[in-house]
Coordinates of C-alpha atoms and ligand atoms in Angstrom, one line a residue:
X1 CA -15.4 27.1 48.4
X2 CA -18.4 29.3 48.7
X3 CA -19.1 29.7 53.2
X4 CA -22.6 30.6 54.1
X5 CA -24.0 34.2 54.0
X6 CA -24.0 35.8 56.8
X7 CA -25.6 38.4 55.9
X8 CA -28.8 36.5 57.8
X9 CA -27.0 37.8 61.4
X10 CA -28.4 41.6 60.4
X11 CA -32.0 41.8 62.2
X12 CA -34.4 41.4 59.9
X13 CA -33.9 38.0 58.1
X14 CA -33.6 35.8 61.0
X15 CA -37.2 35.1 60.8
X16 CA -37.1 34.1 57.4
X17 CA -34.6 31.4 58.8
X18 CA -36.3 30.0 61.6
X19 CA -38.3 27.1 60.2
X20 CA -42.0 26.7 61.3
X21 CA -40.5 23.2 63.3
X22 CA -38.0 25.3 65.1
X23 CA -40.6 28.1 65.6
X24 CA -42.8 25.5 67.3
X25 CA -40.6 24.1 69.3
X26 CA -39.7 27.4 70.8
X27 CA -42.9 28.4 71.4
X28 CA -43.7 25.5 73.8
X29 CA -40.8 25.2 75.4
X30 CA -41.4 29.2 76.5
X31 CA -44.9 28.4 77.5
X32 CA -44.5 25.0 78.8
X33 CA -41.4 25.8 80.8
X34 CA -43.5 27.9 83.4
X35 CA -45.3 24.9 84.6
X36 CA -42.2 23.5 86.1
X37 CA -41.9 25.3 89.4
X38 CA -37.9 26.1 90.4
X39 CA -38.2 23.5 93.2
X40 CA -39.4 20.6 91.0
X41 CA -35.7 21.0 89.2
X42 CA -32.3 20.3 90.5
X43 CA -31.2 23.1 92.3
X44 CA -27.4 23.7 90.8
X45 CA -27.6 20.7 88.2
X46 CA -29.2 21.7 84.1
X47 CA -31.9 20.1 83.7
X48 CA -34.6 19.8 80.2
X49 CA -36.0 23.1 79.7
X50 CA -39.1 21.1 78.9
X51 CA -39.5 17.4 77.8
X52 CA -36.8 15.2 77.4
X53 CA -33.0 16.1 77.3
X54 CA -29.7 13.4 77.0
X55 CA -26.5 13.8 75.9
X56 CA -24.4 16.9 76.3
X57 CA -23.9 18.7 72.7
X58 CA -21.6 22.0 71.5
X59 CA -20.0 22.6 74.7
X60 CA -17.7 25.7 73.9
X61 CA -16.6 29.2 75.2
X62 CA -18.4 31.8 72.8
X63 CA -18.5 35.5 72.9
X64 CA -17.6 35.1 76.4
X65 CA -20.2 32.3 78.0
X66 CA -20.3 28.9 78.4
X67 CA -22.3 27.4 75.9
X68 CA -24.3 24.1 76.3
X69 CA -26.2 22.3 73.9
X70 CA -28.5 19.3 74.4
X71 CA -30.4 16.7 72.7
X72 CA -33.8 17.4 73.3
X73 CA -37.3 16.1 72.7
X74 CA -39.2 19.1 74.6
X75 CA -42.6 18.1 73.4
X76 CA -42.4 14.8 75.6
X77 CA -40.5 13.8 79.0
X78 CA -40.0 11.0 76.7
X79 CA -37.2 10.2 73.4
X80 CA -38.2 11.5 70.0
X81 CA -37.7 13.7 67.3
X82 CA -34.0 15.2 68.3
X83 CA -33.7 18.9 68.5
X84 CA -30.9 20.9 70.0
X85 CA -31.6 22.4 73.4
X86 CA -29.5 25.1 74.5
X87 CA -28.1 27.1 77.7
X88 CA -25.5 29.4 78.4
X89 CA -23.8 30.4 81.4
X90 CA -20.9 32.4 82.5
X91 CA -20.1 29.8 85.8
X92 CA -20.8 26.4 84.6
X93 CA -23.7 26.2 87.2
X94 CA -25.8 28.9 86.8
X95 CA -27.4 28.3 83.2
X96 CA -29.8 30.5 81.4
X97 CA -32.1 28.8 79.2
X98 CA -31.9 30.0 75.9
X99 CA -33.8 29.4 72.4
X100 CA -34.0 25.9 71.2
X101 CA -31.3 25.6 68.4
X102 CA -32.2 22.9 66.3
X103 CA -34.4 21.3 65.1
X104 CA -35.5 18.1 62.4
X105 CA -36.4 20.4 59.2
X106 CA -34.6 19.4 56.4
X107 CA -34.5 16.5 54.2
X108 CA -31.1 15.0 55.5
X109 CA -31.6 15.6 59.4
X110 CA -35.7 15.1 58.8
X111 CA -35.4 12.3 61.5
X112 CA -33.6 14.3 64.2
X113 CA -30.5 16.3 64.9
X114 CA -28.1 14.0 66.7
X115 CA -25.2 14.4 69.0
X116 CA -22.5 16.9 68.0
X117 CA -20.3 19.6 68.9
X118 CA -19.3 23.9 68.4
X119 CA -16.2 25.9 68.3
X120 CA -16.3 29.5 67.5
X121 CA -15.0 30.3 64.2
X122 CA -11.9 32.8 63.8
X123 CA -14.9 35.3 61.9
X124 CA -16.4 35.3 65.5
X125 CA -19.4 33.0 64.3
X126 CA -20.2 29.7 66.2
X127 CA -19.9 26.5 64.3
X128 CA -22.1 23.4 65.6
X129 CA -21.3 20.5 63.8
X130 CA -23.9 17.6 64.3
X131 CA -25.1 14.2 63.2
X132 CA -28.0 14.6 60.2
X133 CA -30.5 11.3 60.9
X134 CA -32.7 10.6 58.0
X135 CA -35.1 7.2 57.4
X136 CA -35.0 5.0 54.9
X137 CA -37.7 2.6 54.1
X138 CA -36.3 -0.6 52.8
X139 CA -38.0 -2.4 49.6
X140 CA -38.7 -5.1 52.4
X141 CA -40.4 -2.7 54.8
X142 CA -37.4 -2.6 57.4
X143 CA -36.3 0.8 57.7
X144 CA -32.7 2.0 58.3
X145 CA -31.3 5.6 59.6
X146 CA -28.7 7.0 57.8
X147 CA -26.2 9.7 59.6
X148 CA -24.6 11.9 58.1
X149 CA -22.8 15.0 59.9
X150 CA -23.6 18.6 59.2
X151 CA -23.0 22.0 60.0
X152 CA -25.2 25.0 61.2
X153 CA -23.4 28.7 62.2
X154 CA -24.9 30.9 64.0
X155 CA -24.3 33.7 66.7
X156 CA -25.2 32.3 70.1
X157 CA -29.0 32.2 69.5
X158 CA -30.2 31.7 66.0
X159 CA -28.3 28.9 63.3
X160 CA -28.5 28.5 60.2
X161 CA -27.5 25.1 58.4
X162 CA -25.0 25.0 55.9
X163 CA -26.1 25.0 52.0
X164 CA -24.1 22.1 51.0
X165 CA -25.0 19.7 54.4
X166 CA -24.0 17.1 54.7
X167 CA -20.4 17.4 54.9
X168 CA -19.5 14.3 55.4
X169 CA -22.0 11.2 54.2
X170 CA -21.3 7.1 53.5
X171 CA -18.3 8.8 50.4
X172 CA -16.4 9.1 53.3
X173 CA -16.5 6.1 55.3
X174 CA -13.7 3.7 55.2
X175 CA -14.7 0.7 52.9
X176 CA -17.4 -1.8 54.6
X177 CA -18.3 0.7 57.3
X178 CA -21.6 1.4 58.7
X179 CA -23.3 4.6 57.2
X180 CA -26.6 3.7 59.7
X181 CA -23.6 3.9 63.1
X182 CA -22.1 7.3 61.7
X183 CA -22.7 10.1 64.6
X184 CA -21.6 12.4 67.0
X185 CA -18.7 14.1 65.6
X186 CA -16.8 16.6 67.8
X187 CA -14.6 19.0 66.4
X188 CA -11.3 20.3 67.5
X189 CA -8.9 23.7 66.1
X190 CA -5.2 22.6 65.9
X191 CA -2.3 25.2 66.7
X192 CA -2.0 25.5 62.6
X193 CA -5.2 26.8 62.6
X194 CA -6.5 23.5 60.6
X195 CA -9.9 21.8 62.2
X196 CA -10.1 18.0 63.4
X197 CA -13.3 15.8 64.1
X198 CA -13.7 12.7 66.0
X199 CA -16.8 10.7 65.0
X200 CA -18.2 7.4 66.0
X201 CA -18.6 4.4 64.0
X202 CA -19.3 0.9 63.3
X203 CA -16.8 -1.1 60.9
X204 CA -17.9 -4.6 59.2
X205 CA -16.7 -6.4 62.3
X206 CA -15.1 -5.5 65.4
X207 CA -17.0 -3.0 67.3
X208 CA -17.1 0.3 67.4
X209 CA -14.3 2.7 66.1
X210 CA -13.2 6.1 66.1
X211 CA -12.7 8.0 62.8
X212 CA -10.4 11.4 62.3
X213 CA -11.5 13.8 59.2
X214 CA -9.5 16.8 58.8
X215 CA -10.9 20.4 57.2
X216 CA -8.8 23.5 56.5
X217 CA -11.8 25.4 57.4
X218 CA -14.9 23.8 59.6
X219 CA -16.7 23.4 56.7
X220 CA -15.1 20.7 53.6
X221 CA -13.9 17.5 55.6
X222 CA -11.9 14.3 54.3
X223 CA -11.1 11.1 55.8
X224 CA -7.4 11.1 57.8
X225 CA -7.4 7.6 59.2
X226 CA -8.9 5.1 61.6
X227 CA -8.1 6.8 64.9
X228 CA -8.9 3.9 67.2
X229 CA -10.6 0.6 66.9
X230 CA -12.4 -1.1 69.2
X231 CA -11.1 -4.5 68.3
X232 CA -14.4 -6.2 69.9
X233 CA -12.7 -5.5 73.6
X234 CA -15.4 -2.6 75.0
X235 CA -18.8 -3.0 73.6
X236 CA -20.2 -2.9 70.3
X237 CA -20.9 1.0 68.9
X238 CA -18.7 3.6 70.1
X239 CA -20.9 6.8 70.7
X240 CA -20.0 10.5 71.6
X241 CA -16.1 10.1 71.1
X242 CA -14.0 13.3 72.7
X243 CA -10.8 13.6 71.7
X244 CA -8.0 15.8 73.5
X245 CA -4.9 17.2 74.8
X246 CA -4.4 16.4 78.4
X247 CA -1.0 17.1 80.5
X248 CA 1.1 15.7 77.8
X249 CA -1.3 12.9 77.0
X250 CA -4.0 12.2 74.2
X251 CA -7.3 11.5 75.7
X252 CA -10.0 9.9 73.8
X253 CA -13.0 9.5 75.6
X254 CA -16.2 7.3 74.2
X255 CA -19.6 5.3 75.5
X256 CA -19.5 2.0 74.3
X257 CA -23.0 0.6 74.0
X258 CA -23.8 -3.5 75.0
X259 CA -20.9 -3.4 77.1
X260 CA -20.1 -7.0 79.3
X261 CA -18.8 -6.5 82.6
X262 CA -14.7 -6.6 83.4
X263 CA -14.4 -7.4 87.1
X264 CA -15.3 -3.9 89.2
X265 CA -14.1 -1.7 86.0
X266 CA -16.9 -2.1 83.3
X267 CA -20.4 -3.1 84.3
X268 CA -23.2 -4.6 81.3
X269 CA -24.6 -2.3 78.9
X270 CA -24.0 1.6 77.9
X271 CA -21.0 2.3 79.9
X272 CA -17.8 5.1 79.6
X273 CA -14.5 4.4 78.2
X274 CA -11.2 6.6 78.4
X275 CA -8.3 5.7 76.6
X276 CA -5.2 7.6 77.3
X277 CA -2.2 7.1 75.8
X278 CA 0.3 9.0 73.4
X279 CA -0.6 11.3 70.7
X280 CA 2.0 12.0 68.0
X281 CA 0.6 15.6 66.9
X282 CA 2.4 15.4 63.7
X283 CA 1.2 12.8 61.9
X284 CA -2.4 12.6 64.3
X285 CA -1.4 9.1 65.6
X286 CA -2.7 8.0 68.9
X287 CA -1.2 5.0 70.9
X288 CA -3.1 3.5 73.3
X289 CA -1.5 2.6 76.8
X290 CA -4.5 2.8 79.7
X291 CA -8.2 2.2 79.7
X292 CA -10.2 3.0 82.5
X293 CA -14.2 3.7 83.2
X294 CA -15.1 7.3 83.4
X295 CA -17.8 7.3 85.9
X296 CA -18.1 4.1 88.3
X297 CA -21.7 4.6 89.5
X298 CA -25.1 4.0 87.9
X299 CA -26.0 6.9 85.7
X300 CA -23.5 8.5 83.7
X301 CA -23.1 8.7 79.8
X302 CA -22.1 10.9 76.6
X303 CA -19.6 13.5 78.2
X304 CA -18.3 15.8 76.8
X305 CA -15.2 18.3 77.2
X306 CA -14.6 22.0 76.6
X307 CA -11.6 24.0 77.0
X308 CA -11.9 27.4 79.1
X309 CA -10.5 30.2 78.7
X310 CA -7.8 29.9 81.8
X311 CA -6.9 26.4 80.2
X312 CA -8.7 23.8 82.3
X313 CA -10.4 20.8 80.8
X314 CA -13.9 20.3 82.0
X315 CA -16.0 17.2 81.3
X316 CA -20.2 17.4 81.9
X317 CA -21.9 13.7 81.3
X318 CA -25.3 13.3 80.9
X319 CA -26.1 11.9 84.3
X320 CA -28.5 9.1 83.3
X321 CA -28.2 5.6 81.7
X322 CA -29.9 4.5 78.9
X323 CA -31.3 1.3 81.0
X324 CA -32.0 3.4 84.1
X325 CA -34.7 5.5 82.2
X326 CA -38.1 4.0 83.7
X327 CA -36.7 5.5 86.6
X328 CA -38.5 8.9 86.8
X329 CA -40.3 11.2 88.6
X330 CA -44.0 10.7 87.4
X331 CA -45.3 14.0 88.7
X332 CA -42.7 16.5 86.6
X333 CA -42.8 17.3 83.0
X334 CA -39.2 17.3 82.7
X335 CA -36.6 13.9 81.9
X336 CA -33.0 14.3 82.0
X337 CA -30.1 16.3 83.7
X338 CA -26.6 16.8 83.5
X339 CA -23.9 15.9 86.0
X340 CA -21.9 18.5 87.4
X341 CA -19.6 20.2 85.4
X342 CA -15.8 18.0 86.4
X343 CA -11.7 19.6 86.0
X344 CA -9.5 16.9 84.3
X345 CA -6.4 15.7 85.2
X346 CA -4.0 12.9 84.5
X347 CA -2.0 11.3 87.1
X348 CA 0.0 8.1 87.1
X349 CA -1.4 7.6 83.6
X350 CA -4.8 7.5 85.7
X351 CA -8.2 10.0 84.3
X352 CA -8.8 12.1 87.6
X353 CA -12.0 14.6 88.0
X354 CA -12.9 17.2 90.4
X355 CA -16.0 19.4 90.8
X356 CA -15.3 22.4 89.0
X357 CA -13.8 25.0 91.6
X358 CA -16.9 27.5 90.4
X359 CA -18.9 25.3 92.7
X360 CA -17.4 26.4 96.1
X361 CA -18.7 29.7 95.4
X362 CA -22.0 28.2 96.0
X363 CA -21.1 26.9 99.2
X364 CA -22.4 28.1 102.1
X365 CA -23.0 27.2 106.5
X366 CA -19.4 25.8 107.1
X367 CA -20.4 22.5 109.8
X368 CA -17.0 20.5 110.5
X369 CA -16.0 18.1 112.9
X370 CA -12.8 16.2 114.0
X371 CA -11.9 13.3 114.8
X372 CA -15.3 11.8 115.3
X373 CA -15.5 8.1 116.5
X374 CA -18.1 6.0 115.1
X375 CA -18.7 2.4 116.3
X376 CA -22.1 1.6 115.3
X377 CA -24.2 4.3 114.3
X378 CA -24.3 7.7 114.3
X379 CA -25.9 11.4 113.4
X380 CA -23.8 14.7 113.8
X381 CA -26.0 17.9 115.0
X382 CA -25.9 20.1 111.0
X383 CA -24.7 17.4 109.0
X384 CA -28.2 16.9 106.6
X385 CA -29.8 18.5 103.5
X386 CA -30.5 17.7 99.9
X387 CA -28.4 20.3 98.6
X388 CA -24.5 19.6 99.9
X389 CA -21.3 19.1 99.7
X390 CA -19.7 17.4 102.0
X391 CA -16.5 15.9 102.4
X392 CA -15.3 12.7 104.7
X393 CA -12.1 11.4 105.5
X394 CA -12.0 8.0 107.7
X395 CA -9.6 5.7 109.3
X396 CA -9.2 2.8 111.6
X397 CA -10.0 4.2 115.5
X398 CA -6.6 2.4 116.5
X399 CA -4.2 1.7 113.3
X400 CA -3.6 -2.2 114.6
X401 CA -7.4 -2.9 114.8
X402 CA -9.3 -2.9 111.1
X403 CA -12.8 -1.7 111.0
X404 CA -15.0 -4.2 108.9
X405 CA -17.1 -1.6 107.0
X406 CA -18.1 2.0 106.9
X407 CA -21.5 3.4 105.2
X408 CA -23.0 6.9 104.8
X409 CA -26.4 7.0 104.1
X410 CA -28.1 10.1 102.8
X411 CA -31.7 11.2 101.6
X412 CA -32.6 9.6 104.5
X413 CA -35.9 9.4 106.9
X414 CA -37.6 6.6 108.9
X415 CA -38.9 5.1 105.3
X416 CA -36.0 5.8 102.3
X417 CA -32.2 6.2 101.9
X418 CA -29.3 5.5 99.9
X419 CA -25.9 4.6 100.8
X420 CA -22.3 4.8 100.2
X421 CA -20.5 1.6 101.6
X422 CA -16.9 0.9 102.5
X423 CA -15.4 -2.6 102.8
X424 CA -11.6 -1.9 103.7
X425 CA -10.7 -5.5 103.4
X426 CA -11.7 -5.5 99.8
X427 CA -11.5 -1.7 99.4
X428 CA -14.9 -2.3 97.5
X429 CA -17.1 1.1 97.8
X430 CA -20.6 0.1 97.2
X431 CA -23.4 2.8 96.3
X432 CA -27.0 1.7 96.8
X433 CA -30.1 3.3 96.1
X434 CA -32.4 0.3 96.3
X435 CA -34.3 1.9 99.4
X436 CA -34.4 5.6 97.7
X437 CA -37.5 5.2 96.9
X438 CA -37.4 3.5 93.1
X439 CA -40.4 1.4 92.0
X440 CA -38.9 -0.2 89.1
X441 CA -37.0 -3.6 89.2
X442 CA -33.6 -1.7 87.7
X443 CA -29.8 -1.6 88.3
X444 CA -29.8 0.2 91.8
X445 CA -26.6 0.0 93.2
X446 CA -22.8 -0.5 91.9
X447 CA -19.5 -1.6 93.1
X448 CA -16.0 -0.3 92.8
X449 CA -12.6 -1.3 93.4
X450 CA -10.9 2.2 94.9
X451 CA -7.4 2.8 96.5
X452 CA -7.1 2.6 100.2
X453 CA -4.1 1.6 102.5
X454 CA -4.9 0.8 106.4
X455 CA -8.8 1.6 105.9
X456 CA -8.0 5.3 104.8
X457 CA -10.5 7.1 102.5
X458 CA -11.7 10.0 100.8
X459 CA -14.9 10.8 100.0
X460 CA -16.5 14.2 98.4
X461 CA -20.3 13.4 98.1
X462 CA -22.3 16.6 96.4
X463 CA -25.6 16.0 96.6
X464 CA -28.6 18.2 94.7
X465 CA -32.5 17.1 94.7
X466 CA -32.3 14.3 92.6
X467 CA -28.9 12.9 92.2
X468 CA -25.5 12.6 94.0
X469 CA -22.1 12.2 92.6
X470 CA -19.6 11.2 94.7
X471 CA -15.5 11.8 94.1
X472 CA -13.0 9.3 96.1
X473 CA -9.2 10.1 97.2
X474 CA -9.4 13.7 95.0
X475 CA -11.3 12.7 92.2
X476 CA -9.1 9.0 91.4
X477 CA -12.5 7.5 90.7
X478 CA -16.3 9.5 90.8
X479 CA -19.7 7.9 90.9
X480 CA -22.8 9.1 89.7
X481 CA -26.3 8.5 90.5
X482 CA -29.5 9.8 90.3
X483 CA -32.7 9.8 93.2
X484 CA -35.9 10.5 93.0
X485 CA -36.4 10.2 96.8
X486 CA -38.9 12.5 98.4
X487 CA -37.2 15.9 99.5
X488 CA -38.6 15.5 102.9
X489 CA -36.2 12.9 103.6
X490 CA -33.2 14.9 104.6
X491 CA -31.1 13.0 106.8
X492 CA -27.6 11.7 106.6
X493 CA -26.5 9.4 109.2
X494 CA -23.3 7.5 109.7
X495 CA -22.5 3.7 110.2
X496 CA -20.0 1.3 111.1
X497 CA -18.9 -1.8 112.2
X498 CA -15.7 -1.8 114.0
X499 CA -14.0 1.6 115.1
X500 CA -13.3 4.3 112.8
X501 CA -12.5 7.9 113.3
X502 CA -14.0 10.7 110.6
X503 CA -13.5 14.0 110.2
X504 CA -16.0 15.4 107.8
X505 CA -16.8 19.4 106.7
X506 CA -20.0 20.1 105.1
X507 CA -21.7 22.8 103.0
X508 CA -25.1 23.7 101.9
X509 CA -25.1 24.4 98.1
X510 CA -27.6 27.1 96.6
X511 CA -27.1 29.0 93.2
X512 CA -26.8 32.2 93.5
Ligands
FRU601 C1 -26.0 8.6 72.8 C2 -26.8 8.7 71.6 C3 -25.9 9.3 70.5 C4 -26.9 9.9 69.5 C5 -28.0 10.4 70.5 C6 -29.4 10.4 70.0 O1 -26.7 8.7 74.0 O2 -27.3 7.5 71.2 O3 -25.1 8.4 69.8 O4 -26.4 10.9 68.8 O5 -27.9 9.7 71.7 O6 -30.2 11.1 70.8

């Protein structure tokens, strides 16, 4: 089969290639991006360059960086016409903006350039392979979206899309399956050197599933099978699957939309799903054994994984939820950030995450304490900020006498804050941001079931300007949430009814 040309890399003709939509695009993201001053952004978390940014696309290790993709609508802080933002970065939390990478310009992506993925390609070019959208209007007047995915190489700043996109249209769907639910494939080299995808789906009936194709190359796919099907148990569509190796597991991570709530694991409407189980690498079969949630707070969606170089797994979500979008700051021209970058792990056939360990570099002004007794309430001279990390461990005062409940509240002053509440009886944690600040009559807090014996707990809480993520007993469960609370309010405070003892160590965070 006949690759692309890439003779376009040599200086010269990459102007020729950039389309006057992309060109655009660029333009006012440079100029636009200057109004946004440093402080108005999170301070360690990547946010849109300009406009509007969701889910995480092409995270991959190329040419020696970190490369991060994005969907991207950076004429508006609001959803439109998808384009691929992009960033790179050498840390995971110090990302240079860099050229957008997409954009809607051709007949079969014409309506936007959804989700997708990258890998580098053995010829040192980067491969992005993403979801084509393109309208059709019905005889009736309805109109339907057809995906389709394609393929765009490039060298880390310009792309060019493949000659013979799409690769894969409704030819090679499974029979009765929805070409209009057909996106966000993300691709995958095996040992042999052979490519996999994993792309998300809609049967005739059933929910959501998750297809495999297989390529020898990148660039001429096939149907292999069915991968996983939803069976009507999480949710309807299945968007942004992942699909990997983890400590002798397969992992498949996806976000179910219309989800219904399952006691304190799933909660109603776009929610995260991980299924591990075992992977027979042979003939690509996956059997299920867990499911779990991926994120247990309020705004967390899409992740996606990379692998890095020294061989650790890292997840990064768009921290946001599709219902949770009226929530904004009116006053910036930017919508959308990522959550912090997350190491993966499996224990006891349990998903566990921990800030990636790039983030203690940022740490700085070390305030612990020891065996601090609340009863009531409480403030501790150091412990505040907007930009922390900060970890808690607490306990009954005396083993034989149980506390009732245990709360932390942050982005605090005499008007606003948002808490993290313990109940040990039900070990429910509880985060609330009802009184952060929000307007809007939205989900503001969320409940979750988390593993404590005698009142014992762990908490990491990380906060930046305008979210906090919070990891329990090393990463077992993490909960995500943004706040738009004014930065003024800077206090954390401590609260509790019945004895407990804390010891607690907190940093300041600033990039560097
Ligand atoms: C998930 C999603 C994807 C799609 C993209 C469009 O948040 O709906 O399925 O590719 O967003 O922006």
């Amino acid at each position: 089969m006949g690759e692309p040309d890439s003779s376009w890399l040599k200086e010269g003709r990459k102007a020729d290639m950039i389309s006057q939509t992309l060109r655009e695009a660029r333009k006012y993201e440079e100029v636009f991006e200057k109004m946004i001053g440093e402080e108005e952004r999170p301070g360690f978390h990547l946010s849109a360059r300009t406009g509007w940014m969701n889910d995480p696309n092409g995270f991959s290790f190329y040419k020696g960086k970190y490369h991060l993709f994005y969907q991207y609508h950076p004429f508006d802080s609001h959803w439109g016409p998808m384009h691929w933002g992009h960033a790179a970065s050498s840390d995971l939390l110090n990302w240079e903006y860099l050229p957008a990478a997409l954009a809607p310009d051709e007949v079969y992506d014409r309506n936007g350039c959804f989700s997708g993925s990258a890998i580098p390609l053995p010829d040192g070019r980067h491969l992005l392979m993403y979801t084509g959208v393109a309208r059709e209007r019905l005889g009736n007047g309805a109109v339907n979206d057809i995906q389709t995915q394609c393929i765009a190489v490039g060298d880390g700043i310009d792309y060019e899309k493949y000659g013979k996109n799409p690769v894969l249209d409704e030819k090679d769907l499974p029979q009765g399956s929805s070409r209009c639910d057909f996106r966000d494939p993300k691709i995958w080299q095996k040992e042999d050197g052979s490519y996999r995808c994993v792309v998300g789906n809609r049967p005739g009936e059933g929910g959501g599933q998750i297809l495999l194709f297989a390529s020898p190359d990148g660039f001429q796919w096939h149907l292999e099978k069915v991968l996983v099907s939803n069976n009507n148990r999480f949710g309807t569509m299945w968007e942004c699957p992942d699909f990997f190796l983890l400590d002798g597991k397969g992992v498949l991570l996806t976000s179910p939309t219309d989800m219904l709530p399952v006691g304190f694991e799933y909660h109603n409407g776009n929610g995260t799903l991980c299924l591990i189980g075992d992977f027979d690498q042979e003939t690509d079969s996956f059997t299920e054994q867990n499911h779990q949630a991926i994120d247990y707070g309020i705004d967390f969606y899409a992740p996606q994984t990379v692998l890095t170089p020294d061989g650790r797994r890292v997840m990064i979500g768009w921290m946001q939820n599709w219902d949770t979008c009226n929530m904004r700051d009116q006053k910036v021209a930017w919508f959308g950030q990522m959550s912090l970058p997350r190491e993966l792990s499996i224990k006891d056939g349990r998903l566990i995450q921990k800030p990636v360990r790039e983030l203690e570099k940022l740490r700085q002004g070390e305030v612990a304490y020891r065996d601090v007794s609340i009863d009531g309430t409480a403030s501790l001279e150091g412990i505040q900020g907007r930009m922390v990390d900060m970890e808690l461990e607490i306990r009954p005062e005396r083993e034989e006498e149980a506390y009732h409940k245990f709360a932390v509240r942050f982005a605090q002053n005499g008007q606003y804050y948002t808490s993290l509440s313990f109940h040990p009886r039900d070990s429910i944690l509880k985060i609330d941001r009802k009184f952060s600040g929000s307007r809007r009559a939205i989900i503001h807090q969320r409940r979750s079931l988390v593993n404590s014996k005698n009142g014992k707990l762990k908490l990491r809480i990380i906060l930046d300007r305008f979210s906090v993520e919070v990891f329990v007993n090393d990463g077992e469960q993490a909960l995500s949430a943004i706040l738009y609370t004014d930065q003024a309010a800077d206090g954390i405070s401590f609260l509790s009814d019945g004895a407990v003892k804390m010891d607690i160590v907190k940093y300041g965070l600033l990039r560097g």
